[in-house]
Amino acid sequence: MEVIPNMLNLLLSIMYWRSRIKFKENPLATIYFHHVFEYKNRYHQDDITAAEFDRKIKFLKRHFNILALPEAIELLKTQCLPPKALVITFDDGYQDNYTVAAPILKNNDCPATFFISTSGIEKGYLWNDEVEQLLDNTSIKLISADIIGEKITISNKMEKVKALQLLLSKLKFLSHEKRTRQLKKLAHELGNIEFKRTMMTTAQVQKLHQKGFTIGAHTHNHTILTTETNNDCRQELLMNKNQLEAIINEEIKFFAFPNGLFERDFTSEHCNIAKNMKFKAAFSTNDGGATSLSNIYSIPRFMPYRKQLSLFALSIAKIAGEHV
Ligand SMILES: [Zn+2]
C-alpha cells in the first residue's frame, strides 16, 4: 500500500531534517539508470520500462528538488543545497536513453546527465551487448569450458538469461585486451553475427546536449580501471573526453567510473587521474549521499530498486543520509 502523499512528505521532511542536523548541511542524492526500455526486456530484469520511468519521474518531481548536475556540484561545494536535492544520471549511452528516456524527462521538465562510453558510439554496441546478441541469436546448446572455465547449457531462453549474467560477471573483470580475446572465442563457438546498434549515435548525443541535458564521461571502452595499467587508464579517460568534447563542442566536466565501486573498480590513484584531466567531479556507485566534506572525485551514486513509489522515495532519503 502506498503511503498517503502528505504522510510521505512529512516522513521525507523529518529524514532530511535529521540529515541536516547530522551534517550541518543538506546532502546530495545521485541516482543512476542504464536502460529505459519501451517494454519489459527479459535480459534486463532490473531496468525499467517507459511507463514505470514516467511514473517515477513524475513522483520524484513532486517530492524532491531535482537539480542539473553542474548546478548541484556548485551548491554542494558552497553548502547551499536545498533539502531533498536529487540528481538523475544515466550510464553507458544506450540508444533508448535518447529515444525513450529523454522525451519523458523533457515532458516532465526534468534535468539529467548522461555518462557515455565513446566506443559504443563508434562501434554501435558495448562488449556486454555482443555477449547478449551472440546468446540470443545462436542455435548452439552448450558453451564449452574454454571461455570461463565451466560448461554452460543454453538450450532455452531461461538458460540464456542465466548464462548472460554468468558470462558478464566473469568477463567484466578482465582487461580490455583479455576480454576481447575471450569474446572472439565466444563468437567463434556461437556463430559470428552482425551486431545491432544499441548505443547512441554521434547525432543523438549532439541532440541530447542541444536539448539541455548534461553529457559526461565514462571511459572509451567501459573499462574497469583496476584491470588496466595507470597509463592505459589515462588513455581511456583522455580518448573518451576528447571524443565527447569534439561531439558536443563543449568542455566535458564530469566523469563516472565504470562499474564504480571504490577500492574494487577504482582507487584514489584513479581519482587523481580524473582530477589531473581537469574533471570537476567524478562519481562512484557506492551507496550514500554527498556533502561538502565528501571526496569530489568519488561522489556516491545509487539505485534503489523499489517498485513501490513511497518506498522508493524513502530509500533515497535514507541512503542520502548515510555514508557521507
Ligand atoms: Zn557503465
Coordinates of C-alpha atoms and ligand atoms in Angstrom, one line a residue:
M1 CA 0.0 0.0 0.0
E2 CA 1.3 3.5 -0.9
V3 CA 1.9 5.9 2.0
I4 CA -0.5 8.8 1.5
P5 CA 1.3 11.9 -0.1
N6 CA 1.0 14.2 3.0
M7 CA 2.4 11.5 5.3
L8 CA 5.2 10.7 2.8
N9 CA 6.1 14.4 2.6
L10 CA 6.2 14.6 6.4
L11 CA 8.4 11.5 6.7
L12 CA 10.8 12.8 4.0
S13 CA 11.0 16.2 5.7
I14 CA 11.8 14.5 9.0
M15 CA 14.5 12.4 7.4
Y16 CA 16.1 15.4 5.7
W17 CA 15.8 17.5 8.8
R18 CA 17.8 14.8 10.7
S19 CA 20.4 14.7 7.9
R20 CA 20.8 18.4 8.1
I21 CA 21.3 18.3 11.9
K22 CA 23.8 15.4 11.5
F23 CA 25.9 17.1 8.6
K24 CA 25.0 20.7 9.2
E25 CA 24.1 20.9 5.5
N26 CA 21.7 19.2 3.2
P27 CA 23.2 16.1 1.5
L28 CA 23.0 15.4 -2.3
A29 CA 21.5 12.1 -3.5
T30 CA 22.5 11.0 -7.0
I31 CA 20.7 8.1 -8.6
Y32 CA 21.6 6.3 -11.8
F33 CA 19.9 4.3 -14.6
H34 CA 21.1 2.3 -17.5
H35 CA 18.4 1.3 -20.0
V36 CA 14.8 2.6 -20.1
F37 CA 13.0 0.1 -22.3
E38 CA 9.8 0.6 -24.3
Y39 CA 8.6 -2.7 -22.9
K40 CA 9.9 -5.2 -20.3
N41 CA 13.1 -7.0 -21.5
R42 CA 13.9 -10.5 -20.3
Y43 CA 17.7 -10.0 -20.3
H44 CA 17.4 -6.8 -18.3
Q45 CA 15.0 -7.5 -15.4
D46 CA 16.4 -4.6 -13.3
D47 CA 16.0 -2.0 -16.0
I48 CA 12.7 -0.1 -16.0
T49 CA 10.1 0.4 -18.8
A50 CA 9.0 3.7 -20.2
A51 CA 5.7 3.7 -18.3
E52 CA 7.5 2.9 -14.9
F53 CA 10.1 5.6 -15.7
D54 CA 7.4 8.2 -16.4
R55 CA 5.7 7.3 -13.2
K56 CA 8.9 7.5 -11.2
I57 CA 10.0 10.9 -12.7
K58 CA 6.6 12.5 -12.1
F59 CA 6.7 11.2 -8.5
L60 CA 10.3 12.4 -7.9
K61 CA 9.5 15.8 -9.3
R62 CA 6.7 16.1 -6.7
H63 CA 8.8 15.1 -3.7
F64 CA 12.4 16.1 -4.4
N65 CA 14.4 19.1 -5.7
I66 CA 15.8 17.7 -8.9
L67 CA 18.8 19.6 -10.0
A68 CA 21.0 19.7 -13.1
L69 CA 24.4 18.2 -12.2
P70 CA 26.6 21.4 -12.8
E71 CA 24.3 23.4 -10.5
A72 CA 24.2 20.6 -7.9
I73 CA 28.0 20.5 -7.7
E74 CA 28.3 24.3 -7.2
L75 CA 25.6 24.2 -4.5
L76 CA 27.3 21.1 -2.9
K77 CA 30.7 22.9 -2.7
T78 CA 29.1 26.0 -1.1
Q79 CA 27.0 24.1 1.3
C80 CA 23.9 25.6 -0.2
L81 CA 22.0 22.5 -1.4
P82 CA 18.2 22.6 -0.8
P83 CA 16.6 19.8 1.2
K84 CA 15.8 16.7 -0.9
A85 CA 18.4 17.6 -3.5
L86 CA 18.5 14.9 -6.2
V87 CA 20.5 14.4 -9.4
I88 CA 19.4 11.9 -12.1
T89 CA 22.1 10.2 -14.2
F90 CA 22.4 7.5 -16.9
D91 CA 25.4 5.3 -17.6
D92 CA 26.9 4.0 -20.8
G93 CA 25.0 5.9 -23.6
Y94 CA 22.3 3.4 -24.7
Q95 CA 20.1 4.5 -27.6
D96 CA 16.9 4.1 -25.6
N97 CA 18.2 7.0 -23.4
Y98 CA 17.7 9.2 -26.4
T99 CA 14.5 7.6 -27.9
V100 CA 12.7 6.7 -24.7
A101 CA 14.1 8.4 -21.5
A102 CA 14.9 11.9 -22.9
P103 CA 11.4 12.6 -24.2
I104 CA 9.9 11.6 -20.8
L105 CA 12.5 13.8 -19.0
K106 CA 11.7 16.7 -21.3
N107 CA 7.9 16.4 -20.9
N108 CA 8.4 16.5 -17.1
D109 CA 10.9 19.3 -17.3
C110 CA 13.5 17.2 -15.5
P111 CA 17.3 17.7 -15.9
A112 CA 19.6 14.7 -16.2
T113 CA 23.2 13.7 -17.1
F114 CA 24.3 11.0 -19.5
F115 CA 27.8 9.4 -18.9
I116 CA 28.8 7.9 -22.2
S117 CA 31.4 5.4 -23.3
T118 CA 32.6 6.5 -26.7
S119 CA 33.5 3.1 -28.1
G120 CA 29.7 2.5 -28.0
I121 CA 29.1 5.5 -30.3
E122 CA 31.9 4.4 -32.5
K123 CA 31.1 0.6 -32.9
G124 CA 27.4 0.8 -32.1
Y125 CA 27.5 -1.5 -29.1
L126 CA 29.5 -2.4 -26.0
W127 CA 31.1 -5.8 -25.2
N128 CA 28.2 -6.9 -23.0
D129 CA 25.8 -6.3 -25.9
E130 CA 28.0 -8.6 -28.0
V131 CA 27.6 -11.4 -25.5
E132 CA 23.8 -10.8 -25.3
Q133 CA 23.3 -10.8 -29.0
L134 CA 25.5 -13.8 -29.6
L135 CA 23.5 -15.8 -27.0
D136 CA 20.2 -14.5 -28.3
N137 CA 20.9 -15.5 -31.9
T138 CA 22.7 -18.8 -31.5
S139 CA 21.1 -22.2 -32.0
I140 CA 24.1 -23.9 -30.2
K141 CA 23.0 -25.6 -27.0
L142 CA 26.3 -25.6 -25.0
I143 CA 29.2 -23.2 -24.3
S144 CA 32.5 -25.1 -23.8
A145 CA 34.6 -24.6 -20.7
D146 CA 37.2 -22.7 -22.8
I147 CA 35.6 -19.3 -22.2
I148 CA 35.1 -19.1 -18.4
G149 CA 36.3 -22.4 -17.1
E150 CA 32.9 -24.2 -16.9
K151 CA 30.4 -25.6 -19.4
I152 CA 27.2 -23.7 -19.7
T153 CA 24.0 -25.1 -21.3
I154 CA 21.9 -22.6 -23.3
S155 CA 19.1 -24.8 -24.7
N156 CA 16.3 -22.4 -23.8
K157 CA 15.5 -18.7 -23.2
M158 CA 15.7 -19.1 -19.4
E159 CA 19.2 -20.7 -19.6
K160 CA 20.3 -18.0 -21.9
V161 CA 19.3 -15.3 -19.4
K162 CA 21.3 -17.1 -16.7
A163 CA 24.2 -17.7 -19.0
L164 CA 24.3 -14.0 -19.8
Q165 CA 24.6 -13.0 -16.2
L166 CA 27.3 -15.6 -15.6
L167 CA 29.4 -14.6 -18.6
L168 CA 29.1 -10.9 -17.8
S169 CA 30.2 -11.4 -14.2
K170 CA 33.2 -13.4 -15.3
L171 CA 34.2 -11.3 -18.3
K172 CA 33.8 -7.8 -16.8
F173 CA 36.8 -8.0 -14.5
L174 CA 39.2 -8.9 -17.4
S175 CA 41.4 -6.2 -19.0
H176 CA 40.1 -4.9 -22.3
E177 CA 42.6 -7.0 -24.3
K178 CA 41.9 -10.3 -22.5
R179 CA 38.2 -9.8 -22.7
T180 CA 38.4 -9.0 -26.5
R181 CA 40.2 -12.4 -26.9
Q182 CA 37.5 -14.3 -24.9
L183 CA 34.8 -12.6 -27.0
K184 CA 36.4 -13.7 -30.2
K185 CA 36.4 -17.3 -28.8
L186 CA 32.7 -17.0 -27.9
A187 CA 31.8 -15.6 -31.3
H188 CA 33.7 -18.5 -32.9
E189 CA 31.7 -21.0 -30.8
L190 CA 28.2 -19.5 -31.1
G191 CA 28.5 -18.3 -34.7
N192 CA 29.6 -14.9 -35.9
I193 CA 26.8 -12.4 -36.4
E194 CA 26.5 -8.8 -37.4
F195 CA 25.8 -6.9 -34.2
K196 CA 22.9 -4.5 -34.0
R197 CA 23.4 -0.9 -32.7
T198 CA 22.3 -0.5 -29.1
M199 CA 24.2 2.7 -28.3
M200 CA 23.5 6.4 -29.3
T201 CA 24.9 7.8 -32.5
T202 CA 27.0 10.9 -32.6
A203 CA 24.0 12.9 -33.9
Q204 CA 21.8 11.7 -31.0
V205 CA 24.5 12.7 -28.4
Q206 CA 24.6 16.1 -30.0
K207 CA 20.8 16.5 -29.9
L208 CA 20.7 15.4 -26.3
H209 CA 23.2 18.1 -25.5
Q210 CA 21.2 20.7 -27.6
K211 CA 18.1 19.8 -25.6
G212 CA 19.9 21.0 -22.5
F213 CA 21.0 17.7 -20.9
T214 CA 24.5 17.3 -19.5
I215 CA 26.9 14.9 -21.2
G216 CA 29.6 13.2 -19.0
A217 CA 32.5 10.8 -19.5
H218 CA 32.6 7.1 -18.7
T219 CA 35.9 5.9 -20.4
H220 CA 36.3 4.9 -24.0
N221 CA 35.9 1.1 -23.7
H222 CA 33.9 1.0 -20.5
T223 CA 37.0 -0.3 -18.7
I224 CA 37.1 -1.2 -15.0
L225 CA 40.1 0.9 -14.2
T226 CA 41.7 -1.5 -11.7
T227 CA 42.1 -4.1 -14.5
E228 CA 44.4 -1.8 -16.5
T229 CA 47.8 0.0 -16.0
N230 CA 47.6 3.6 -15.0
N231 CA 48.9 4.6 -18.4
D232 CA 46.1 2.7 -20.2
C233 CA 43.6 4.3 -17.7
R234 CA 44.9 7.7 -18.7
Q235 CA 44.4 6.9 -22.4
E236 CA 40.9 5.5 -21.7
L237 CA 39.8 8.8 -19.9
L238 CA 41.6 11.1 -22.4
M239 CA 40.3 9.5 -25.6
N240 CA 36.7 9.5 -24.1
K241 CA 36.9 13.1 -23.0
N242 CA 38.4 14.4 -26.3
Q243 CA 35.9 12.5 -28.4
L244 CA 32.9 13.7 -26.4
E245 CA 34.2 17.3 -26.5
A246 CA 34.6 17.1 -30.3
I247 CA 31.0 15.8 -30.5
I248 CA 29.3 18.5 -28.4
N249 CA 31.8 21.2 -28.9
E250 CA 32.0 22.0 -25.2
E251 CA 34.2 21.0 -22.2
I252 CA 33.2 17.7 -20.5
K253 CA 33.4 18.4 -16.8
F254 CA 32.1 15.2 -15.1
F255 CA 33.1 11.6 -15.1
A256 CA 31.5 8.4 -13.8
F257 CA 33.8 5.4 -13.0
P258 CA 32.6 2.2 -14.9
N259 CA 31.2 -0.3 -12.5
G260 CA 32.2 2.2 -9.9
L261 CA 32.9 0.6 -6.6
F262 CA 35.7 2.4 -4.7
E263 CA 38.7 0.2 -3.9
R264 CA 37.5 -2.6 -6.1
D265 CA 36.8 -0.9 -9.5
F266 CA 38.9 2.2 -9.0
T267 CA 41.2 3.7 -6.3
S268 CA 42.4 7.1 -5.2
E269 CA 45.1 6.9 -7.9
H270 CA 42.3 6.9 -10.5
C271 CA 40.6 9.8 -8.7
N272 CA 43.9 11.7 -9.2
I273 CA 43.9 10.8 -12.9
A274 CA 40.4 12.3 -13.3
K275 CA 41.5 15.4 -11.3
N276 CA 44.6 15.9 -13.4
M277 CA 42.5 15.6 -16.5
K278 CA 40.6 18.7 -15.2
F279 CA 37.3 16.9 -14.5
K280 CA 35.4 18.9 -11.9
A281 CA 33.8 15.9 -10.2
A282 CA 33.7 12.1 -10.5
F283 CA 31.1 9.6 -9.4
S284 CA 31.2 6.1 -7.9
T285 CA 28.4 3.5 -7.4
N286 CA 28.9 3.3 -3.7
D287 CA 25.7 3.8 -1.7
G288 CA 25.5 7.1 0.1
G289 CA 24.9 10.8 -0.1
A290 CA 27.4 13.6 -0.6
T291 CA 28.2 16.8 1.4
S292 CA 30.9 19.5 1.0
L293 CA 33.2 17.2 3.0
S294 CA 32.9 14.3 0.6
N295 CA 35.7 13.5 -1.9
I296 CA 34.5 15.3 -5.0
Y297 CA 36.2 12.6 -7.2
S298 CA 34.3 9.8 -5.6
I299 CA 30.7 11.1 -5.1
P300 CA 28.3 8.2 -4.3
R301 CA 25.5 7.2 -6.6
F302 CA 22.9 4.6 -6.0
M303 CA 19.8 3.0 -7.5
P304 CA 17.1 2.0 -5.1
Y305 CA 15.3 -0.9 -6.9
R306 CA 12.0 -0.3 -5.1
K307 CA 8.9 -0.6 -7.3
Q308 CA 6.5 1.0 -4.8
L309 CA 6.9 4.7 -5.1
S310 CA 6.8 5.8 -1.5
L311 CA 9.4 3.1 -0.5
F312 CA 11.5 4.3 -3.5
A313 CA 11.4 7.9 -2.1
L314 CA 12.1 6.8 1.5
S315 CA 15.1 4.7 0.5
I316 CA 16.5 7.7 -1.4
A317 CA 16.2 9.8 1.7
K318 CA 17.7 7.0 3.9
I319 CA 20.7 6.3 1.7
A320 CA 21.3 10.1 1.1
G321 CA 21.7 10.4 4.9
E322 CA 24.2 7.5 5.2
H323 CA 28.0 7.0 4.4
V324 CA 28.6 10.7 3.8
Ligands
ZN1 ZN 28.7 1.8 -17.1

